Amino acid sequence: INGDFVVNGGTFESNSAASVKLNLKGATGVYKYADATNLLRNLTVDAVGNYTLQSAITSDNLTVETGVLTLGNNSLTVNSITRDNTATGYVLTGGTGSLILKNVGNMSNVIPLGTSTGYSPVTITNTGTVGDFSFALKTGFDNALPSNATKSVNLQWNITPLGAGANANLQFQWAAVNHNAGFASNQAINVANYHNGVYVGYPAVLSGTNPYTATVNGINQFSPFVVVNDGVLPLDLLAF
């Protein structure tokens, strides 16, 4: 298919036994279900270019290979995600839509998010109550940093449990292209969570060199998260 793929009913039905592979070759396009259930067994993204979801979709599994699936204002809900080490594709949330992973528990789950600058996933292990999580990623911040704002990574990960009792270990990944002008990868960093009107920072373990990762454990306050150097948050807003 070299272009848009829009399902408005007829003989191509959306149901829990259907699998669709977006093996598309157009530079851009749209992908839409108009069936009442919007259900799939597997959705595979193996596309050239960027395809935008035009309706909410629920799929048992999401397989990401190449290309970008943009959600826009529609959410994609899945029970599992497959992306091997050779894959280059990812999900770009962009608007009000999010990638929802169901039944997140005490095992590592890589959430294949990215922006126009590339792949910036988050890895989550939920040691608390098993439940569904919503994930989104954007460039820039919804809430201004209190000081030294350039000493930050210019990304915001929105991570929200859709139930009570979550306790998460989180690893954020980004590339050097995402650094704001003052960010120093050789200095101490914090993962900061905006909660109840203020940022609270958690000292993080920094690893890697382009891409970089920051890891924090035991998080029970959620959405949104940013990565900053020491000195951006006052000491009384740091969790130890």
mmCIF file of C-alpha atoms in Angstrom, residues 36-139:
data_model
loop_
_atom_site.group_PDB
_atom_site.id
_atom_site.type_symbol
_atom_site.label_atom_id
_atom_site.label_comp_id
_atom_site.label_asym_id
_atom_site.label_seq_id
_atom_site.Cartn_x
_atom_site.Cartn_y
_atom_site.Cartn_z
ATOM 1 C CA ALA A 36 -17.092 -0.339 16.340
ATOM 2 C CA THR A 37 -14.709 -2.635 18.240
ATOM 3 C CA ASN A 38 -11.316 -1.421 16.915
ATOM 4 C CA LEU A 39 -9.752 -4.711 18.014
ATOM 5 C CA LEU A 40 -6.703 -6.500 16.618
ATOM 6 C CA ARG A 41 -4.646 -9.491 17.656
ATOM 7 C CA ASN A 42 -1.398 -7.938 16.442
ATOM 8 C CA LEU A 43 -0.385 -4.606 14.939
ATOM 9 C CA THR A 44 3.052 -4.585 13.295
ATOM 10 C CA VAL A 45 4.708 -1.318 12.277
ATOM 11 C CA ASP A 46 7.200 -1.894 9.442
ATOM 12 C CA ALA A 47 6.820 1.261 7.404
ATOM 13 C CA VAL A 48 8.868 3.679 5.347
ATOM 14 C CA GLY A 49 8.098 7.125 6.692
ATOM 15 C CA ASN A 50 5.555 8.263 9.241
ATOM 16 C CA TYR A 51 2.009 6.913 9.495
ATOM 17 C CA THR A 52 -0.590 8.644 11.636
ATOM 18 C CA LEU A 53 -3.299 6.798 13.532
ATOM 19 C CA GLN A 54 -6.740 8.179 12.694
ATOM 20 C CA SER A 55 -8.747 6.214 15.252
ATOM 21 C CA ALA A 56 -8.183 4.578 18.626
ATOM 22 C CA ILE A 57 -6.957 0.980 18.352
ATOM 23 C CA THR A 58 -6.769 -1.900 20.838
ATOM 24 C CA SER A 59 -4.371 -4.701 19.927
ATOM 25 C CA ASP A 60 -3.204 -7.750 21.842
ATOM 26 C CA ASN A 61 0.393 -7.086 20.742
ATOM 27 C CA LEU A 62 2.307 -4.231 19.137
ATOM 28 C CA THR A 63 5.382 -5.169 17.098
ATOM 29 C CA VAL A 64 7.660 -2.276 16.144
ATOM 30 C CA GLU A 65 10.180 -2.800 13.346
ATOM 31 C CA THR A 66 10.835 0.284 11.176
ATOM 32 C CA GLY A 67 9.161 3.621 10.602
ATOM 33 C CA VAL A 68 7.171 5.891 12.888
ATOM 34 C CA LEU A 69 3.592 5.391 14.027
ATOM 35 C CA THR A 70 2.185 8.766 15.127
ATOM 36 C CA LEU A 71 -0.785 8.547 17.479
ATOM 37 C CA GLY A 72 -1.864 12.182 17.293
ATOM 38 C CA ASN A 73 -5.057 12.528 19.341
ATOM 39 C CA ASN A 74 -5.793 8.782 19.329
ATOM 40 C CA SER A 75 -4.604 6.196 21.834
ATOM 41 C CA LEU A 76 -3.185 2.757 21.108
ATOM 42 C CA THR A 77 -3.893 0.147 23.815
ATOM 43 C CA VAL A 78 -1.893 -3.102 23.867
ATOM 44 C CA ASN A 79 -1.274 -6.099 26.111
ATOM 45 C CA SER A 80 2.367 -6.499 25.064
ATOM 46 C CA ILE A 81 5.077 -4.809 22.995
ATOM 47 C CA THR A 82 7.759 -6.424 20.832
ATOM 48 C CA ARG A 83 10.784 -4.481 19.565
ATOM 49 C CA ASP A 84 14.093 -6.284 19.029
ATOM 50 C CA ASN A 85 17.568 -4.730 19.073
ATOM 51 C CA THR A 86 17.693 -4.382 15.283
ATOM 52 C CA ALA A 87 14.498 -2.317 15.094
ATOM 53 C CA THR A 88 14.611 1.388 14.259
ATOM 54 C CA GLY A 89 10.918 2.251 14.542
ATOM 55 C CA TYR A 90 9.020 3.828 17.394
ATOM 56 C CA VAL A 91 5.737 5.412 18.465
ATOM 57 C CA LEU A 92 5.389 9.197 18.372
ATOM 58 C CA THR A 93 2.535 10.336 20.589
ATOM 59 C CA GLY A 94 2.401 13.976 19.452
ATOM 60 C CA GLY A 95 -1.107 15.071 20.509
ATOM 61 C CA THR A 96 -3.486 14.021 23.263
ATOM 62 C CA GLY A 97 -3.193 10.318 22.431
ATOM 63 C CA SER A 98 -1.030 7.906 24.408
ATOM 64 C CA LEU A 99 0.413 4.418 24.239
ATOM 65 C CA ILE A 100 -1.346 2.337 26.910
ATOM 66 C CA LEU A 101 0.235 -0.898 28.117
ATOM 67 C CA LYS A 102 -2.048 -3.172 30.108
ATOM 68 C CA ASN A 103 -1.161 -5.280 33.153
ATOM 69 C CA VAL A 104 2.283 -3.838 33.848
ATOM 70 C CA GLY A 105 3.908 -5.867 36.604
ATOM 71 C CA ASN A 106 7.272 -6.930 38.013
ATOM 72 C CA MET A 107 9.050 -7.449 34.704
ATOM 73 C CA SER A 108 10.927 -5.041 32.446
ATOM 74 C CA ASN A 109 8.872 -3.410 29.684
ATOM 75 C CA VAL A 110 10.492 -1.184 27.057
ATOM 76 C CA ILE A 111 8.047 1.471 25.842
ATOM 77 C CA PRO A 112 9.209 2.447 22.306
ATOM 78 C CA LEU A 113 8.557 6.187 22.344
ATOM 79 C CA GLY A 114 10.255 8.837 20.235
ATOM 80 C CA THR A 115 10.003 12.378 18.901
ATOM 81 C CA SER A 116 10.975 14.024 15.622
ATOM 82 C CA THR A 117 14.593 13.898 16.838
ATOM 83 C CA GLY A 118 14.581 10.117 17.278
ATOM 84 C CA TYR A 119 14.100 7.227 19.684
ATOM 85 C CA SER A 120 13.751 8.062 23.410
ATOM 86 C CA PRO A 121 12.119 5.105 25.162
ATOM 87 C CA VAL A 122 11.327 4.543 28.803
ATOM 88 C CA THR A 123 11.709 1.165 30.498
ATOM 89 C CA ILE A 124 9.362 0.356 33.365
ATOM 90 C CA THR A 125 9.164 -2.352 36.010
ATOM 91 C CA ASN A 126 6.184 -2.068 38.344
ATOM 92 C CA THR A 127 6.876 -3.700 41.717
ATOM 93 C CA GLY A 128 3.558 -2.481 43.112
ATOM 94 C CA THR A 129 0.003 -3.394 42.178
ATOM 95 C CA VAL A 130 -0.229 -4.770 38.647
ATOM 96 C CA GLY A 131 -2.119 -2.356 36.423
ATOM 97 C CA ASP A 132 -2.374 -0.430 33.184
ATOM 98 C CA PHE A 133 -0.075 2.516 32.390
ATOM 99 C CA SER A 134 -0.373 5.370 29.909
ATOM 100 C CA PHE A 135 2.791 6.691 28.205
ATOM 101 C CA ALA A 136 3.511 9.779 26.112
ATOM 102 C CA LEU A 137 6.581 11.813 25.174
ATOM 103 C CA LYS A 138 7.039 15.393 24.013
ATOM 104 C CA THR A 139 9.777 17.922 23.299
#
